[in-house]
Short mmCIF file of C-alpha atoms in Angstrom, two decimals:
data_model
loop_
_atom_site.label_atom_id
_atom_site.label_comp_id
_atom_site.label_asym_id
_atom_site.label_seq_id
_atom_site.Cartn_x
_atom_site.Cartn_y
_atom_site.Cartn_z
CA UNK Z 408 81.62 110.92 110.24
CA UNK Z 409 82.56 114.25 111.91
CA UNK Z 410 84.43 116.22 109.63
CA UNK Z 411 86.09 120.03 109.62
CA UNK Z 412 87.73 122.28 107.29
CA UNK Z 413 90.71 124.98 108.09
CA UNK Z 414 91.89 127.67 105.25
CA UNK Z 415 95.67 128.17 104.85
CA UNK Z 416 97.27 130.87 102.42
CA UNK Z 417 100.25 129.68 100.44
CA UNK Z 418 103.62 130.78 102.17
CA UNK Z 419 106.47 131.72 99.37
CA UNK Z 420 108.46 129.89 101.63
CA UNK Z 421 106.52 126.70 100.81
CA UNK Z 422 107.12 126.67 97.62
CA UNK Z 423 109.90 125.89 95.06
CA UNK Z 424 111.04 128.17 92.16
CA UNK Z 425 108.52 128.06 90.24
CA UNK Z 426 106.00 129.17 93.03
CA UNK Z 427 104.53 125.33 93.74
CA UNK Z 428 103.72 124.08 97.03
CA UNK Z 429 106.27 121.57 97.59
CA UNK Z 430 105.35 118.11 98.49
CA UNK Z 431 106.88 117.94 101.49
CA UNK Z 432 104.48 120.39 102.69
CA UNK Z 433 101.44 118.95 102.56
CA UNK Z 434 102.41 116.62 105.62
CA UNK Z 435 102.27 119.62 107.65
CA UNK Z 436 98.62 120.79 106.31
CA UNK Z 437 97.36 117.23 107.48
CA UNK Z 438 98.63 117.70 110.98
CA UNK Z 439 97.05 121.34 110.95
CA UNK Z 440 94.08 119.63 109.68
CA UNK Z 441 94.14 117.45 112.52
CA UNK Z 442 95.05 119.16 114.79
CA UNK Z 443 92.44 121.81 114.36
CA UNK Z 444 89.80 118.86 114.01
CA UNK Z 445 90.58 117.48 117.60
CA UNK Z 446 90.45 121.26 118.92
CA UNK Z 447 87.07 121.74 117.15
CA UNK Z 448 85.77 118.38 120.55
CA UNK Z 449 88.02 120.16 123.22
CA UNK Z 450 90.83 117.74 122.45
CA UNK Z 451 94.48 119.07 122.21
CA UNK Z 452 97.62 117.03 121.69
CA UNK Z 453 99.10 119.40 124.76
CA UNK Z 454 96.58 117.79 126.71
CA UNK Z 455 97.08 114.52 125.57
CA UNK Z 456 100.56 114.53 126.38
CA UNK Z 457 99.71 116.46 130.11
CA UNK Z 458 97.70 112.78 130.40
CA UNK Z 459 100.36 110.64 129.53
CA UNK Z 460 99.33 110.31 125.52
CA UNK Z 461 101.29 110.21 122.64
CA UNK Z 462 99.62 109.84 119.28
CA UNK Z 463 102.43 109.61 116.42
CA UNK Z 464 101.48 108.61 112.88
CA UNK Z 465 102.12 105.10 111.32
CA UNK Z 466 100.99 105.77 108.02
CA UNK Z 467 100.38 108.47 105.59
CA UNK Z 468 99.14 108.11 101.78
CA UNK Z 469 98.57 111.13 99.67
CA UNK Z 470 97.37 111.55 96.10
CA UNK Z 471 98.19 114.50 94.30
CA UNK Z 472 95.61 115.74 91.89
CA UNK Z 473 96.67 119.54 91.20
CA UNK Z 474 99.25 122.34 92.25
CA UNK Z 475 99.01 125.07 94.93
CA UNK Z 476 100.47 128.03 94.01
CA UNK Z 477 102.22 130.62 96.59
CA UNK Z 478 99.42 133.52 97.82
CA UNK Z 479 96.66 130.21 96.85
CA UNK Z 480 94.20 129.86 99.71
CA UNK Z 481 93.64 125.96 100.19
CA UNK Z 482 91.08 124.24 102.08
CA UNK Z 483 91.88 121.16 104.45
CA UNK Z 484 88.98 119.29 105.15
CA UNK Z 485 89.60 116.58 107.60
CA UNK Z 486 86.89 113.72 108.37
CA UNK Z 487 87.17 111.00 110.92
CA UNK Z 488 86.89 107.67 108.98
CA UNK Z 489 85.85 105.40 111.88
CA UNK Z 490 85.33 105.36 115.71
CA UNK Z 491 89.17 105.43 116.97
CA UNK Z 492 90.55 102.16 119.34
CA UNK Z 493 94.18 102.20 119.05
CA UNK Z 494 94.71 103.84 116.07
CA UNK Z 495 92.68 106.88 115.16
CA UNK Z 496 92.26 106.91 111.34
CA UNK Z 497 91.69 110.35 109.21
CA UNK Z 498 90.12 111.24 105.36
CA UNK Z 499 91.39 114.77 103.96
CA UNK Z 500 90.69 116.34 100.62
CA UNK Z 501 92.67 119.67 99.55
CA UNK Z 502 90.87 121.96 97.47
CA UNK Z 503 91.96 125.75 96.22
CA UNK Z 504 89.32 128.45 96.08
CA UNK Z 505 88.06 127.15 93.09
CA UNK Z 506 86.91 123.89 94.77
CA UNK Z 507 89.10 121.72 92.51
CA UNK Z 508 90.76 119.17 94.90
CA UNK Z 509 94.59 119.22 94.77
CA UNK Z 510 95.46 116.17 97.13
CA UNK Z 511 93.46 113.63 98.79
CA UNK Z 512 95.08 111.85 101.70
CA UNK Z 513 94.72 109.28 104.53
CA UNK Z 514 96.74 108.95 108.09
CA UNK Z 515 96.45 106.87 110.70
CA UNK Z 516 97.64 107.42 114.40
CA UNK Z 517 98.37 105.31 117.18
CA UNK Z 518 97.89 106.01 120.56
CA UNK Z 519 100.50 105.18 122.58
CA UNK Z 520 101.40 105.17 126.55
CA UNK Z 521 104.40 108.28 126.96
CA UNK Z 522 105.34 105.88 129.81
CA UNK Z 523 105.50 102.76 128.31
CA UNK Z 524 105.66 103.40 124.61
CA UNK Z 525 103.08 100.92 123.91
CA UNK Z 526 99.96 101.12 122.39
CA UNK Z 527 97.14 101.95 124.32
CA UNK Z 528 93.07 102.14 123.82
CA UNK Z 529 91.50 105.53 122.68
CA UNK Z 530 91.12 107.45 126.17
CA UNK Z 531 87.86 107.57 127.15
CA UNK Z 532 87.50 111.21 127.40
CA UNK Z 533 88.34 111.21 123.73
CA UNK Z 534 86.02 108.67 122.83
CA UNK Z 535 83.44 110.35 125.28
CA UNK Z 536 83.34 113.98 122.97
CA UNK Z 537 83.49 111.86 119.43
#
């Protein structure tokens, strides 16, 4: 399915003594990921929300292969693993300059009514520019 990739450098501030990207971390390249993905249709989570839209995740898995290192540039490729309804599910694979792949990951989002806070159906404008 559609896919994109996004480069991030290695912040020191990312990483723990020993100049490793910290765990906790790699959440954040996801949503990036993501979030950069949905950009690449005209889709923004601003706009979203402007419509009424929340998407928050339900699940995350990650498998960590390798280390990043502070000053490392990292590749996020995010894929869309199936048309969304109401969840919108995502494939990523980490990989430093080398192309060896430090994590792969899955999330899955819901999308949910701001005014109700229950799940809704993909928007049609979304599913329109998929």
């Amino acid at each position: 399915m559609k896919e994109n990739e996004i480069f991030i450098r290695i912040r020191y501030g990312e990483t723990d003594q020993m100049g490793v990207v910290h765990h906790g971390n790699y959440a954040l390249y996801l949503e990036m990921g993501r979030t950069e993905w949905l950009r690449t249709f005209g889709i923004s989570y601003s706009q979203m929300e402007r419509e009424g839209v929340m998407l928050p995740v339900i699940s995350m898995a990650l498998n960590y292969k390798k280390s990043a290192y502070y000053d490392d540039v990292v590749k996020v490729k995010t894929q869309l693993k199936k048309t969304p309804s109401v969840k919108i599910e995502f494939e990523y694979e980490i990989t430093n300059e080398a192309g060896e792949i430090l994590v792969q990951a899955n999330t899955v989002l819901a999308f949910i009514n701001m005014k109700t806070r229950r799940p809704m159906k993909c928007p049609d404008y979304i599913l329109d520019k998929l």
